[in-house]
Every structure is written in structure tokens, then in C-alpha cells.
CSV table of C-alpha atoms and ligand atoms in Angstrom, one decimal:
chain,number,residue,atom,x,y,z
A,1,MET,CA,-62.1,46.9,46.2
A,2,ALA,CA,-60.1,46.4,49.4
A,3,VAL,CA,-57.6,43.6,49.6
A,4,HIS,CA,-57.6,41.6,52.8
A,5,LEU,CA,-53.9,41.5,53.8
A,6,PRO,CA,-52.5,38.5,55.8
A,7,GLU,CA,-51.7,39.7,59.3
A,8,ALA,CA,-48.0,38.8,59.1
A,9,PHE,CA,-47.6,40.6,55.8
A,10,ARG,CA,-49.3,43.7,57.1
A,11,GLU,CA,-46.9,43.8,60.1
A,12,ARG,CA,-43.9,43.4,57.8
A,13,MET,CA,-45.0,46.1,55.4
A,14,GLN,CA,-45.7,48.4,58.3
A,15,ALA,CA,-42.2,47.9,59.5
A,16,GLN,CA,-40.8,48.4,56.0
A,17,LEU,CA,-42.9,51.5,55.1
A,18,GLY,CA,-43.5,53.2,58.5
A,19,ASP,CA,-45.7,56.3,57.9
A,20,ASN,CA,-46.2,55.4,54.3
A,21,PHE,CA,-48.0,52.2,55.1
A,22,GLU,CA,-51.4,53.8,54.9
A,23,ALA,CA,-50.7,55.2,51.4
A,24,PHE,CA,-49.6,51.7,50.4
A,25,ARG,CA,-52.7,50.2,51.7
A,26,ALA,CA,-54.9,52.8,50.1
A,27,ALA,CA,-53.2,52.1,46.7
A,28,LEU,CA,-54.0,48.4,47.0
A,29,ALA,CA,-57.7,49.4,47.2
A,30,THR,CA,-57.6,51.2,43.9
A,31,GLU,CA,-58.0,49.6,40.4
A,32,PRO,CA,-54.7,48.3,39.0
A,33,PRO,CA,-53.6,50.4,36.0
A,34,VAL,CA,-53.8,48.7,32.6
A,35,SER,CA,-50.8,49.0,30.3
A,36,ILE,CA,-49.5,47.7,27.1
A,37,ARG,CA,-46.1,47.8,25.3
A,38,LEU,CA,-46.2,48.4,21.6
A,39,ASN,CA,-44.2,46.2,19.2
A,40,PRO,CA,-41.8,48.6,17.4
A,41,ALA,CA,-41.4,46.0,14.6
A,42,LYS,CA,-45.2,45.9,14.0
A,43,PRO,CA,-46.2,49.5,13.9
A,44,VAL,CA,-49.9,50.5,13.8
A,45,ALA,CA,-51.4,53.9,13.3
A,46,GLU,CA,-52.2,56.0,16.3
A,47,GLY,CA,-55.7,55.2,17.5
A,48,ASP,CA,-55.6,51.7,16.1
A,49,VAL,CA,-54.9,50.3,19.5
A,50,ALA,CA,-57.0,52.4,21.8
A,51,THR,CA,-57.8,56.0,22.5
A,52,GLY,CA,-56.7,58.0,25.5
A,53,LEU,CA,-53.3,56.3,25.8
A,54,SER,CA,-50.8,58.0,28.2
A,55,PRO,CA,-47.1,57.1,28.2
A,56,VAL,CA,-45.3,55.0,30.8
A,57,LEU,CA,-42.4,57.2,31.9
A,58,TRP,CA,-39.7,54.6,31.7
A,59,HIS,CA,-40.4,52.8,28.4
A,60,PRO,CA,-40.6,54.5,25.0
A,61,GLN,CA,-43.3,52.0,23.8
A,62,GLY,CA,-45.2,51.6,27.1
A,63,TYR,CA,-48.7,53.1,27.4
A,64,TYR,CA,-51.5,53.1,30.0
A,65,LEU,CA,-55.0,52.5,28.8
A,66,PRO,CA,-57.9,54.5,30.4
A,67,GLU,CA,-59.7,51.2,31.1
A,68,ARG,CA,-59.3,47.5,30.5
A,69,PRO,CA,-60.7,46.4,27.1
A,70,VAL,CA,-61.4,42.8,26.2
A,71,PHE,CA,-58.0,42.2,24.7
A,72,THR,CA,-59.2,38.8,23.2
A,73,LEU,CA,-61.5,40.8,20.9
A,74,ASP,CA,-58.7,43.0,19.6
A,75,PRO,CA,-57.2,41.6,16.4
A,76,VAL,CA,-54.2,43.9,16.8
A,77,PHE,CA,-53.3,42.0,20.0
A,78,HIS,CA,-53.5,38.7,18.2
A,79,ALA,CA,-51.3,40.0,15.4
A,80,GLY,CA,-48.6,40.9,17.9
A,81,GLY,CA,-49.0,44.7,17.7
A,82,TYR,CA,-48.6,45.0,21.4
A,83,TYR,CA,-48.1,43.0,24.6
A,84,VAL,CA,-50.3,43.5,27.7
A,85,GLN,CA,-47.7,44.1,30.4
A,86,GLU,CA,-47.8,45.5,33.8
A,87,ALA,CA,-46.0,48.9,33.7
A,88,SER,CA,-43.4,48.5,36.5
A,89,SER,CA,-41.7,45.6,34.8
A,90,MET,CA,-41.1,47.7,31.7
A,91,ILE,CA,-38.3,49.4,33.8
A,92,LEU,CA,-35.9,46.6,32.7
A,93,GLU,CA,-35.4,48.4,29.4
A,94,LYS,CA,-33.9,51.4,31.2
A,95,VAL,CA,-31.5,49.1,33.0
A,96,LEU,CA,-30.4,47.4,29.8
A,97,ARG,CA,-29.8,50.7,28.1
A,98,GLN,CA,-27.7,52.0,30.9
A,99,VAL,CA,-25.6,48.8,31.2
A,100,PHE,CA,-25.1,48.4,27.4
A,101,PRO,CA,-25.1,51.9,26.0
A,102,ARG,CA,-23.2,50.7,22.9
A,103,GLN,CA,-25.1,48.8,20.3
A,104,HIS,CA,-23.3,45.5,19.7
A,105,PRO,CA,-24.8,42.0,19.3
A,106,LEU,CA,-25.5,40.2,22.6
A,107,LYS,CA,-26.4,36.7,23.7
A,108,ALA,CA,-29.3,36.9,26.2
A,109,LEU,CA,-31.0,34.2,28.3
A,110,ASP,CA,-34.3,34.8,30.0
A,111,LEU,CA,-34.2,31.9,32.5
A,112,SER,CA,-37.8,32.1,33.7
A,113,ALA,CA,-39.6,33.4,30.7
A,114,ALA,CA,-43.3,32.3,30.6
A,115,PRO,CA,-45.6,33.9,29.6
A,116,GLY,CA,-43.1,36.0,27.8
A,117,GLY,CA,-43.5,39.6,29.0
A,118,LYS,CA,-39.8,40.3,29.6
A,119,SER,CA,-38.7,38.1,26.7
A,120,THR,CA,-40.7,40.3,24.3
A,121,LEU,CA,-39.3,43.4,25.9
A,122,LEU,CA,-35.8,42.0,25.5
A,123,ALA,CA,-36.4,40.9,21.9
A,124,SER,CA,-37.4,44.5,21.0
A,125,TRP,CA,-34.5,46.1,22.9
A,126,LEU,CA,-31.6,43.8,21.9
A,127,PRO,CA,-29.3,45.2,19.3
A,128,GLU,CA,-29.3,43.9,15.7
A,129,GLY,CA,-27.5,40.5,15.4
A,130,SER,CA,-28.3,39.4,19.0
A,131,LEU,CA,-29.7,36.1,20.1
A,132,LEU,CA,-32.4,35.6,22.8
A,133,LEU,CA,-33.2,32.2,24.4
A,134,ALA,CA,-36.4,32.3,26.3
A,135,ASN,CA,-36.5,29.4,28.8
A,136,GLU,CA,-39.3,28.1,30.9
A,137,VAL,CA,-38.9,25.1,33.1
A,138,ILE,CA,-42.6,24.3,33.6
A,139,ARG,CA,-43.6,22.5,30.4
A,140,SER,CA,-47.3,23.4,30.6
A,141,ARG,CA,-46.3,27.1,30.5
A,142,VAL,CA,-44.1,26.7,27.4
A,143,THR,CA,-47.0,26.7,24.9
A,144,ILE,CA,-48.1,30.3,25.9
A,145,LEU,CA,-44.5,31.4,25.9
A,146,LYS,CA,-44.0,30.1,22.3
A,147,GLU,CA,-47.3,31.6,21.2
A,148,ASN,CA,-46.4,35.0,22.6
A,149,LEU,CA,-43.0,34.9,21.0
A,150,ASP,CA,-44.4,33.8,17.7
A,151,ARG,CA,-46.8,36.7,17.8
A,152,TRP,CA,-44.0,39.1,18.6
A,153,GLY,CA,-42.4,37.9,15.4
A,154,TYR,CA,-38.6,38.1,15.9
A,155,SER,CA,-36.5,35.5,14.2
A,156,ASN,CA,-33.6,35.7,16.6
A,157,THR,CA,-35.7,34.4,19.6
A,158,PHE,CA,-35.6,30.8,20.5
A,159,THR,CA,-37.3,28.8,23.2
A,160,SER,CA,-36.3,26.0,25.6
A,161,SER,CA,-37.6,24.2,28.7
A,162,TYR,CA,-34.8,23.4,31.1
A,163,ASP,CA,-34.2,23.5,34.8
A,164,PRO,CA,-31.6,26.3,35.3
A,165,GLU,CA,-29.0,23.7,36.3
A,166,SER,CA,-29.3,21.9,33.0
A,167,PHE,CA,-27.6,24.9,31.4
A,168,ALA,CA,-24.3,24.0,33.2
A,169,GLY,CA,-22.5,23.3,29.8
A,170,MET,CA,-23.1,26.9,28.8
A,171,ASN,CA,-21.1,28.5,31.6
A,172,GLY,CA,-19.7,31.9,30.6
A,173,TYR,CA,-21.8,32.1,27.4
A,174,PHE,CA,-24.5,34.7,27.8
A,175,ASP,CA,-23.9,38.5,27.9
A,176,VAL,CA,-27.3,39.0,29.6
A,177,VAL,CA,-29.0,36.6,32.0
A,178,LEU,CA,-32.4,37.6,33.3
A,179,VAL,CA,-33.7,35.9,36.4
A,180,ASP,CA,-37.3,37.1,36.7
A,181,ALA,CA,-37.7,34.7,39.6
A,182,PRO,CA,-40.8,32.8,40.8
A,183,CYS,CA,-41.6,34.6,44.0
A,184,SER,CA,-44.2,35.1,46.7
A,185,GLY,CA,-46.0,37.7,44.5
A,186,GLU,CA,-46.6,40.4,47.2
A,187,GLY,CA,-46.5,43.0,44.5
A,188,LEU,CA,-49.4,41.4,42.7
A,189,PHE,CA,-51.9,41.4,45.6
A,190,ARG,CA,-54.0,44.1,44.0
A,191,LYS,CA,-54.2,42.3,40.6
A,192,ASP,CA,-54.3,38.7,41.7
A,193,PRO,CA,-56.3,37.5,44.7
A,194,ASP,CA,-54.6,34.1,44.4
A,195,ALA,CA,-51.3,35.7,45.4
A,196,VAL,CA,-52.9,36.8,48.6
A,197,ASN,CA,-54.3,33.4,49.4
A,198,GLU,CA,-51.0,31.6,48.7
A,199,TRP,CA,-48.9,34.0,50.8
A,200,SER,CA,-47.4,32.8,54.1
A,201,VAL,CA,-44.2,33.3,56.1
A,202,ASP,CA,-43.1,29.8,55.1
A,203,HIS,CA,-43.9,30.4,51.4
A,204,VAL,CA,-41.7,33.5,51.4
A,205,GLN,CA,-38.9,31.4,52.9
A,206,MET,CA,-39.4,28.7,50.3
A,207,CYS,CA,-39.3,31.2,47.5
A,208,SER,CA,-36.1,32.8,48.8
A,209,SER,CA,-34.2,29.4,48.9
A,210,ARG,CA,-35.5,28.5,45.5
A,211,GLN,CA,-34.4,31.8,44.1
A,212,ARG,CA,-30.9,31.2,45.5
A,213,ARG,CA,-30.7,27.9,43.7
A,214,ILE,CA,-31.8,29.5,40.5
A,215,LEU,CA,-29.4,32.4,40.9
A,216,ALA,CA,-26.4,30.1,41.8
A,217,ALA,CA,-27.0,28.3,38.4
A,218,ALA,CA,-27.6,31.7,36.6
A,219,VAL,CA,-24.4,33.4,37.8
A,220,LYS,CA,-22.2,30.8,36.1
A,221,LEU,CA,-23.8,31.4,32.8
A,222,VAL,CA,-22.8,35.0,32.6
A,223,ALA,CA,-19.9,35.9,30.3
A,224,PRO,CA,-17.1,38.1,31.8
A,225,GLY,CA,-18.3,41.7,31.6
A,226,GLY,CA,-21.9,40.4,31.2
A,227,LEU,CA,-25.0,41.3,33.2
A,228,LEU,CA,-27.1,39.3,35.6
A,229,LEU,CA,-30.5,41.0,36.1
A,230,TYR,CA,-32.5,39.8,39.0
A,231,SER,CA,-36.1,40.8,39.5
A,232,THR,CA,-39.2,39.8,41.6
A,233,CYS,CA,-42.7,41.1,42.0
A,234,THR,CA,-42.4,41.1,45.8
A,235,TYR,CA,-41.3,43.4,48.7
A,236,ASN,CA,-39.7,41.3,51.4
A,237,GLU,CA,-36.0,41.5,52.1
A,238,PHE,CA,-35.6,37.6,52.1
A,239,GLU,CA,-36.4,37.4,48.4
A,240,ASN,CA,-35.0,40.8,47.4
A,241,GLU,CA,-32.2,42.5,49.4
A,242,GLN,CA,-30.8,39.4,51.1
A,243,ASN,CA,-30.5,37.6,47.8
A,244,ALA,CA,-28.9,40.7,46.2
A,245,GLU,CA,-26.4,40.8,49.0
A,246,TRP,CA,-25.7,37.1,48.6
A,247,LEU,CA,-25.0,37.7,44.9
A,248,ALA,CA,-22.5,40.4,45.7
A,249,ARG,CA,-20.9,38.8,48.7
A,250,GLU,CA,-20.9,35.1,48.1
A,251,GLN,CA,-21.1,35.0,44.3
A,252,GLY,CA,-18.6,37.8,43.7
A,253,LEU,CA,-20.8,39.9,41.4
A,254,THR,CA,-20.4,43.6,41.1
A,255,PRO,CA,-23.6,45.6,41.7
A,256,VAL,CA,-24.5,48.2,39.1
A,257,GLU,CA,-25.7,51.5,40.4
A,258,LEU,CA,-28.5,52.8,38.2
A,259,ASP,CA,-29.3,56.3,37.3
A,260,LEU,CA,-33.1,56.6,37.7
A,261,PRO,CA,-34.7,60.0,37.8
A,262,ALA,CA,-35.9,61.0,41.3
A,263,GLU,CA,-39.3,62.0,39.9
A,264,TRP,CA,-40.0,58.3,39.0
A,265,ASP,CA,-40.2,57.6,42.8
A,266,ILE,CA,-38.4,54.3,42.5
A,267,VAL,CA,-36.9,53.5,46.0
A,268,ASN,CA,-33.2,52.7,46.2
A,269,LYS,CA,-32.8,49.6,48.4
A,270,GLY,CA,-29.0,49.5,48.5
A,271,LEU,CA,-28.1,47.0,45.9
A,272,GLY,CA,-31.5,46.9,44.2
A,273,TYR,CA,-34.5,49.1,43.5
A,274,GLN,CA,-38.1,48.8,44.6
A,275,MET,CA,-41.3,50.1,42.9
A,276,TYR,CA,-44.3,50.5,45.1
A,277,PRO,CA,-47.9,51.0,43.9
A,278,HIS,CA,-48.4,54.1,46.1
A,279,LEU,CA,-45.4,55.7,44.4
A,280,VAL,CA,-45.5,54.6,40.8
A,281,ARG,CA,-48.4,53.8,38.4
A,282,GLY,CA,-47.8,50.1,38.4
A,283,GLU,CA,-47.5,47.1,40.6
A,284,GLY,CA,-44.8,46.1,43.1
A,285,PHE,CA,-41.6,45.2,41.5
A,286,TYR,CA,-38.0,44.7,42.6
A,287,PHE,CA,-34.9,44.7,40.4
A,288,ALA,CA,-31.1,44.6,40.8
A,289,ALA,CA,-28.4,44.5,38.2
A,290,PHE,CA,-24.9,43.0,38.6
A,291,ARG,CA,-21.9,42.7,36.4
A,292,GLN,CA,-19.8,39.5,36.2
A,293,MET,CA,-16.3,40.9,36.4
A,294,ARG,CA,-14.6,37.5,36.9
A,295,GLY,CA,-14.5,34.1,35.4
A,296,PHE,CA,-13.8,32.7,32.0
A,297,GLY,CA,-15.8,33.0,28.8
A,298,PHE,CA,-17.4,30.0,27.2
A,299,GLN,CA,-14.9,27.6,25.8
A,300,GLY,CA,-17.0,25.6,23.2
A,301,LYS,CA,-15.6,23.8,20.2
A,302,PRO,CA,-17.0,24.8,16.8
A,303,GLN,CA,-19.7,22.4,15.6
A,304,ARG,CA,-20.6,21.3,12.1
A,305,ASN,CA,-24.0,19.5,12.2
A,306,PHE,CA,-27.2,19.7,14.2
A,307,THR,CA,-28.1,16.5,16.1
A,308,LYS,CA,-31.6,15.8,14.7
A,309,LEU,CA,-32.1,18.6,12.2
A,310,ILE,CA,-31.0,18.4,8.5
A,311,PRO,CA,-30.5,21.2,6.0
A,312,ILE,CA,-33.2,21.6,3.3
A,313,SER,CA,-32.2,21.1,-0.4
A,314,ARG,CA,-30.8,24.0,-2.5
A,315,LYS,CA,-34.0,24.0,-4.5
A,316,GLN,CA,-36.1,24.3,-1.4
A,317,GLU,CA,-33.8,27.0,-0.1
A,318,ALA,CA,-34.3,29.0,-3.3
A,319,ALA,CA,-38.1,28.6,-2.9
A,320,MET,CA,-37.9,30.4,0.5
A,321,SER,CA,-37.3,33.7,-1.3
A,322,ASP,CA,-41.0,33.6,-2.3
A,323,TRP,CA,-42.0,33.7,1.4
A,324,LEU,CA,-39.4,35.9,3.1
A,325,GLU,CA,-38.3,39.5,2.5
A,326,ASP,CA,-34.6,38.6,2.6
A,327,ALA,CA,-34.4,34.8,2.5
A,328,ASP,CA,-30.6,34.9,2.2
A,329,LYS,CA,-30.3,36.3,5.8
A,330,PHE,CA,-31.5,32.9,7.2
A,331,PHE,CA,-30.6,29.3,7.2
A,332,TYR,CA,-33.2,26.5,7.1
A,333,LEU,CA,-33.4,23.1,8.8
A,334,GLN,CA,-35.8,20.3,8.6
A,335,ARG,CA,-37.1,18.4,11.6
A,336,PRO,CA,-37.7,14.6,11.5
A,337,ASP,CA,-41.4,15.4,11.1
A,338,ASP,CA,-40.5,17.4,7.9
A,339,THR,CA,-41.3,20.9,9.5
A,340,VAL,CA,-38.9,23.5,8.2
A,341,LEU,CA,-37.3,25.9,10.7
A,342,MET,CA,-35.5,29.1,10.2
A,343,ALA,CA,-32.9,31.1,12.0
A,344,PRO,CA,-30.6,34.1,11.2
A,345,ALA,CA,-27.6,32.8,9.2
A,346,SER,CA,-25.4,35.0,11.5
A,347,LEU,CA,-26.4,32.9,14.5
A,348,ARG,CA,-25.7,29.5,12.9
A,349,GLN,CA,-22.6,28.8,15.1
A,350,ASP,CA,-24.5,29.8,18.2
A,351,LEU,CA,-27.4,27.6,17.4
A,352,LEU,CA,-25.1,24.7,16.8
A,353,THR,CA,-23.5,25.3,20.2
A,354,LEU,CA,-27.0,25.4,21.9
A,355,ASP,CA,-28.0,22.3,19.9
A,356,ARG,CA,-24.9,20.3,20.9
A,357,THR,CA,-24.7,21.5,24.5
A,358,LEU,CA,-28.3,21.4,25.7
A,359,PRO,CA,-29.8,17.9,26.0
A,360,GLN,CA,-32.8,18.7,23.7
A,361,GLY,CA,-31.5,21.7,21.8
A,362,VAL,CA,-33.8,24.7,21.4
A,363,TRP,CA,-37.0,25.4,19.5
A,364,MET,CA,-36.6,27.6,16.4
A,365,ARG,CA,-39.2,29.4,14.4
A,366,GLU,CA,-41.4,27.1,12.2
A,367,VAL,CA,-41.8,28.3,8.6
A,368,GLY,CA,-43.8,25.5,7.0
A,369,GLU,CA,-43.4,22.2,5.2
A,370,PHE,CA,-42.6,21.1,1.7
A,371,LYS,CA,-45.1,18.6,0.2
A,372,GLY,CA,-43.8,17.6,-3.1
A,373,LYS,CA,-43.4,20.8,-5.1
A,374,ASP,CA,-45.8,22.7,-2.8
A,375,PHE,CA,-44.8,24.6,0.3
A,376,ILE,CA,-47.4,24.8,3.1
A,377,PRO,CA,-46.6,27.9,5.2
A,378,ALA,CA,-46.8,27.6,9.0
A,379,HIS,CA,-48.6,30.1,11.3
A,380,PRO,CA,-45.4,31.5,12.9
A,381,LEU,CA,-44.3,32.5,9.4
A,382,ALA,CA,-47.4,34.6,9.0
A,383,LEU,CA,-46.6,36.4,12.2
A,384,SER,CA,-42.8,36.8,11.4
A,385,ILE,CA,-41.5,40.3,11.0
A,386,ASP,CA,-39.3,38.9,8.2
A,387,ILE,CA,-42.1,37.6,6.0
A,388,SER,CA,-42.2,38.9,2.4
A,389,SER,CA,-44.2,42.1,1.8
A,390,ASP,CA,-45.1,40.8,-1.7
A,391,LEU,CA,-47.4,38.0,-0.6
A,392,PRO,CA,-51.1,38.3,-1.5
A,393,TYR,CA,-53.3,39.4,1.4
A,394,VAL,CA,-56.8,40.5,2.3
A,395,GLU,CA,-57.3,43.3,4.7
A,396,LEU,CA,-60.2,42.4,7.0
A,397,ASP,CA,-62.3,44.7,9.2
A,398,ARG,CA,-62.7,44.0,12.9
A,399,ASP,CA,-65.7,41.7,12.5
A,400,LEU,CA,-64.1,39.6,9.7
A,401,SER,CA,-60.8,39.5,11.6
A,402,LEU,CA,-62.6,38.1,14.7
A,403,GLN,CA,-64.3,35.5,12.5
A,404,PHE,CA,-61.0,34.5,11.1
A,405,LEU,CA,-59.5,34.3,14.6
A,406,LYS,CA,-62.5,32.2,15.6
A,407,LYS,CA,-61.3,29.8,12.8
A,408,GLU,CA,-64.4,30.3,10.8
A,409,ASN,CA,-64.2,29.9,7.0
A,410,LEU,CA,-64.7,33.4,5.5
A,411,ILE,CA,-66.6,34.2,2.3
A,412,LEU,CA,-64.6,36.7,0.3
A,413,PRO,CA,-65.8,36.6,-3.3
A,414,ASP,CA,-63.2,38.9,-4.8
A,415,ALA,CA,-60.1,37.4,-3.1
A,416,PRO,CA,-57.3,36.0,-5.3
A,417,LYS,CA,-56.8,32.2,-5.5
A,418,GLY,CA,-54.2,30.3,-3.5
A,419,TRP,CA,-52.4,31.2,-0.2
A,420,LEU,CA,-53.5,34.5,1.3
A,421,LEU,CA,-52.6,36.4,4.4
A,422,ALA,CA,-55.5,37.5,6.6
A,423,ARG,CA,-54.5,41.0,7.6
A,424,HIS,CA,-56.0,43.6,10.0
A,425,ARG,CA,-54.7,47.2,10.0
A,426,GLY,CA,-51.7,46.2,8.1
A,427,LEU,CA,-50.7,43.3,10.5
A,428,ASN,CA,-50.9,39.7,9.6
A,429,LEU,CA,-53.2,37.4,11.5
A,430,GLY,CA,-52.6,34.1,9.7
A,431,TRP,CA,-53.1,32.1,6.5
A,432,MET,CA,-56.1,31.3,4.4
A,433,LYS,CA,-56.2,29.3,1.2
A,434,ASN,CA,-58.7,30.3,-1.5
A,435,LEU,CA,-59.7,27.2,-3.5
A,436,GLY,CA,-62.2,29.1,-5.6
A,437,ASN,CA,-65.3,27.4,-4.3
A,438,ARG,CA,-64.2,27.8,-0.7
A,439,MET,CA,-61.7,29.6,1.5
A,440,ASN,CA,-59.9,27.4,4.1
A,441,ASN,CA,-58.8,28.9,7.3
A,442,TYR,CA,-55.3,27.7,8.4
A,443,LEU,CA,-55.3,29.3,11.9
A,444,PRO,CA,-54.0,26.6,14.3
A,445,LYS,CA,-56.9,25.1,16.3
A,446,ASP,CA,-55.2,25.9,19.6
A,447,TRP,CA,-54.9,29.6,18.7
A,448,ARG,CA,-58.5,30.2,18.0
A,449,ILE,CA,-60.6,32.6,20.1
A,450,ARG,CA,-62.8,30.5,22.4
A,451,MET,CA,-65.1,33.2,23.7
A,452,ASP,CA,-68.3,34.1,21.9
A,453,ILE,CA,-67.4,37.1,19.6
A,454,ARG,CA,-71.0,38.0,18.8
A,455,GLU,CA,-72.3,38.4,22.3
A,456,VAL,CA,-69.8,40.9,23.6
B,1,LIG,N1,-40.6,36.6,33.0
B,1,LIG,C1,-42.0,36.3,32.9
B,1,LIG,C2,-42.7,37.4,32.2
B,1,LIG,O1,-42.2,38.5,32.2
B,1,LIG,O2,-43.7,37.1,31.5
B,1,LIG,C3,-42.6,36.0,34.2
B,1,LIG,C4,-41.9,34.9,35.0
B,1,LIG,S1,-42.7,34.4,36.5
B,1,LIG,C5,-42.3,35.8,37.5
B,1,LIG,C6,-41.6,33.2,37.1
B,1,LIG,C7,-41.4,32.0,36.2
B,1,LIG,O3,-40.5,31.1,36.8
B,1,LIG,C8,-42.7,31.2,36.0
B,1,LIG,O4,-43.0,31.1,34.6
B,1,LIG,C9,-42.4,29.9,36.6
B,1,LIG,O5,-43.0,28.8,35.9
B,1,LIG,C10,-40.9,29.8,36.5
B,1,LIG,N2,-40.3,28.8,37.5
B,1,LIG,C11,-40.9,28.1,38.5
B,1,LIG,N3,-40.0,27.4,39.1
B,1,LIG,C12,-38.8,27.6,38.6
B,1,LIG,C13,-37.5,27.1,38.8
B,1,LIG,N4,-37.2,26.3,39.7
B,1,LIG,N5,-36.5,27.6,38.0
B,1,LIG,C14,-36.8,28.5,37.1
B,1,LIG,N6,-38.0,29.0,36.8
B,1,LIG,C15,-39.0,28.6,37.5
């Protein structure tokens, strides 16, 4: 399927690639590779995802699939067993490994995070004890970001929705700031025809200026010694090299030279690196890494209380050990609407800081709600990697799993009474409650599969 390239784009790429332009154009006429990244915290047996997987060279959990399946009809996908991610962007893991070879806890901010591809990559890579804040300014995109992070299951991952400038009170706080910037999307032309239609010389210019505004806010947030990681899925110098040079020259950041094997065919662009679809098995992607060698660290005062959240009672806290593998590792807060939230106890002071400094705080993982003596577990708890392994469950085959994910009430005559986890290939899909005469399905309405599962 040939992509019709805008004239001005074609001329620019011819100038950029010279003799290699034809190979580039030919690559755009081929099917885009399909790739997934497995969740190391939710292992599944080989063959449970797909057959014929081949590894992505630059990511230990990255795999290509021989063809594109209907991911919506794979319960393992809904359980957070893997994330469908374009292969080139998985390179960021290599960058992180090189910049932080030693494993110590880090505070990371993904400033433009929706739908969550790079945030889930970060969550899996970050050393034990780290904190990740996944931020997305566009409100309508936050729902999918939260869903994907709930699926991924990590309790150290929080969400927010701020304009990058609203983080000003957090200057010098984060060890890693990722700016995976909104861009003109030239690298996605093969996958996404809308990107071709939206492309224009003016749009590129607009993207470049917007990126500088985002980067100017981002630079200040990086702690001394920390990393600013800039990436786009585009090729032009206005959004890539010129912004990288501006970061080094005007913002005083120190470029990090990366050691990338020559056989990966990633092109060194001076301060950054470019992946092209005629050279790698993936889409177009640009990335550049910088160290903040100047400035001051965050100077926040220790805080005692959250603004709108209150601790749960001791008795309720004790009850959490029925639901979590190691309940003492967490602290619990209650929202004004009674929803109970959890976060790692080791991050309490950090969450207080975020809560007190950011106008609306951050979203934490929902675990459920106490109703009198009863606890009603929430969906994100079912998907949490910290859930107790002793809870009753029913292992469902693919058809029953899809019925569960369609939010149908299942008939399971031999199932134990009470709260039950619906499980597929060892991974939790959500909650059911067996009342004896019927089995209620607690999958949130918005999470249900909308396509017809029987006709495919
Ligand atoms: N990092 C995401 C991932 O890996 O799944 C993809 C991010 S996408 C390339 C860029 C994101 O920037 C979009 O979600 C978009 O809504 C967001 N965005 C748009 N305008 C922005 C702005 N002014 N500041 C920060 N982010 C913005």
C-alpha cells in the first residue's frame, strides 16, 4: 500500500537521505511491523501470547508478531500481560540503562504520557523503590492512560493532567524527565494516514515552537545529575536537531553520547539519534539524551498531611492484608467519595510533596471501598501486581474470559461463594461475586469489550 507523500515532505526527505530516499519510500509501501512488549511482572507461558514471535533487538521484552491479531480479543492483553508498542520507541530502555547503570531509586516524570507506551516501559525498567508520574495535559486522553497503567499493575505509578508549566513548583525534583513530544508525526506515515493528511510546512513549525515551550518547562524540573530524554516520531531538523541544539546551547544541558551497536542501523545525528523504517524494523523515531549538570535540587519542606485525602482507620488497614500480598509495604488514604487509594509506604513523603505542590495533586491506585464491615474491591486492585496470591479465583478459558470482558454474567456452578477473581492463563481480569443463585460481574462498564466477540 503506497503512501502518498506531500510534495514538500518528499523534497525535504530527498535532501536528508540522498541516495537512500528510494529505499525509504519503498519501506513506506510495506506493511508496518507489529510488536508488543511483555510485562515482566505478569509473566505468561511461552506461546500464550502468540506463536512465531521474534525478538526486538534493543529491548529484552520486545517481540515482533508475524501478523496483526485482533488484540481486543486476547484476554492476556486485557490482563496487562503485554503492551502493543511500536518497536522503535522501545529503544528508550537502552538509553535509560546506559545513563543509569546502577540500580538506585529514581523519581521519573513522563510529561506527555498518553496513551502510556513509554510510561509502561519506564515502570518496568525503573529500579525498585522508584516513583513514576505519568502526566497527560489533554484531559480526554487521561482515561486511556490510567487504564493502561492500571492494567500494567505497578503501584509506584501515578497519573496527573497538567500543562508542563504547572509543574513549576517541582523544579529540580525529578531524576528522569521524558518529553515524548507532540510532533508532526512524519515517522508514522506508514501506520497512520491521518498523520499524512495533517502534515504541512506550517504544522512542522508550529510543532517545533510548541516543543520548545514544553522543553523549557521540562529542563527546570530535572534534578542536578538527572536526565532529560527528548523524543519525537518525526524526521525533520526543526523538531529534532534544532531543538536538541537549543537544549545544549541555550538551556545548558550536557548531551549524552550513547553506545548503540552499529548493526542496529540507528543513525547518529550529532546530539541525537534517528531510526528510519528502511534501516530498522520499526517506524521513524528520534531521541536525544541530556544530563542536567547545573542547578539546584528540589528544596521542598517536609509535609504531614494530604490536602483532601485522609488515612483509613487501623482496623481497615489491618483488613487490607486480606487483599494484598504484603499490605505493610503500602499506606492507604481515603478520598472524599470514600474510595480507598494505596501507594508504597516508602514514597509517602514524595506523594505528600506532589499533593502539596501540584494544584490538584496526583491520582493514586484505587483499591476499593469499605461499606460497613465489608470491603468492595476495585478493578485496579484486581490488576495490581501486589494483589494477594491467596484470593479465590476461577481460571477461565478464552471464550469465558471474553464473555467476562464483555461484562456478561457467567454461569459457573462449581465456583466458591463471595468475591472471586476472573483469571486467564494465570493473569487476573477482574472481579466477580458469587451470590449462590447468580454470579455478578464487576468489570467497570467503560472497560468492557464493545466489539461482537462471537462473530470474529
Ligand atoms: N508518550 C506516549 C506513549 O508512548 O504512549 C505518546 C505521547 S504523544 C507522542 C504526545 C502527547 O503529548 C500526546 O498525548 C498529546 O496529547 C500530548 N500533548 C499535546 N500537547 C501538549 C502540550 N502542550 N504539552 C504537553 N503534552 C502535550
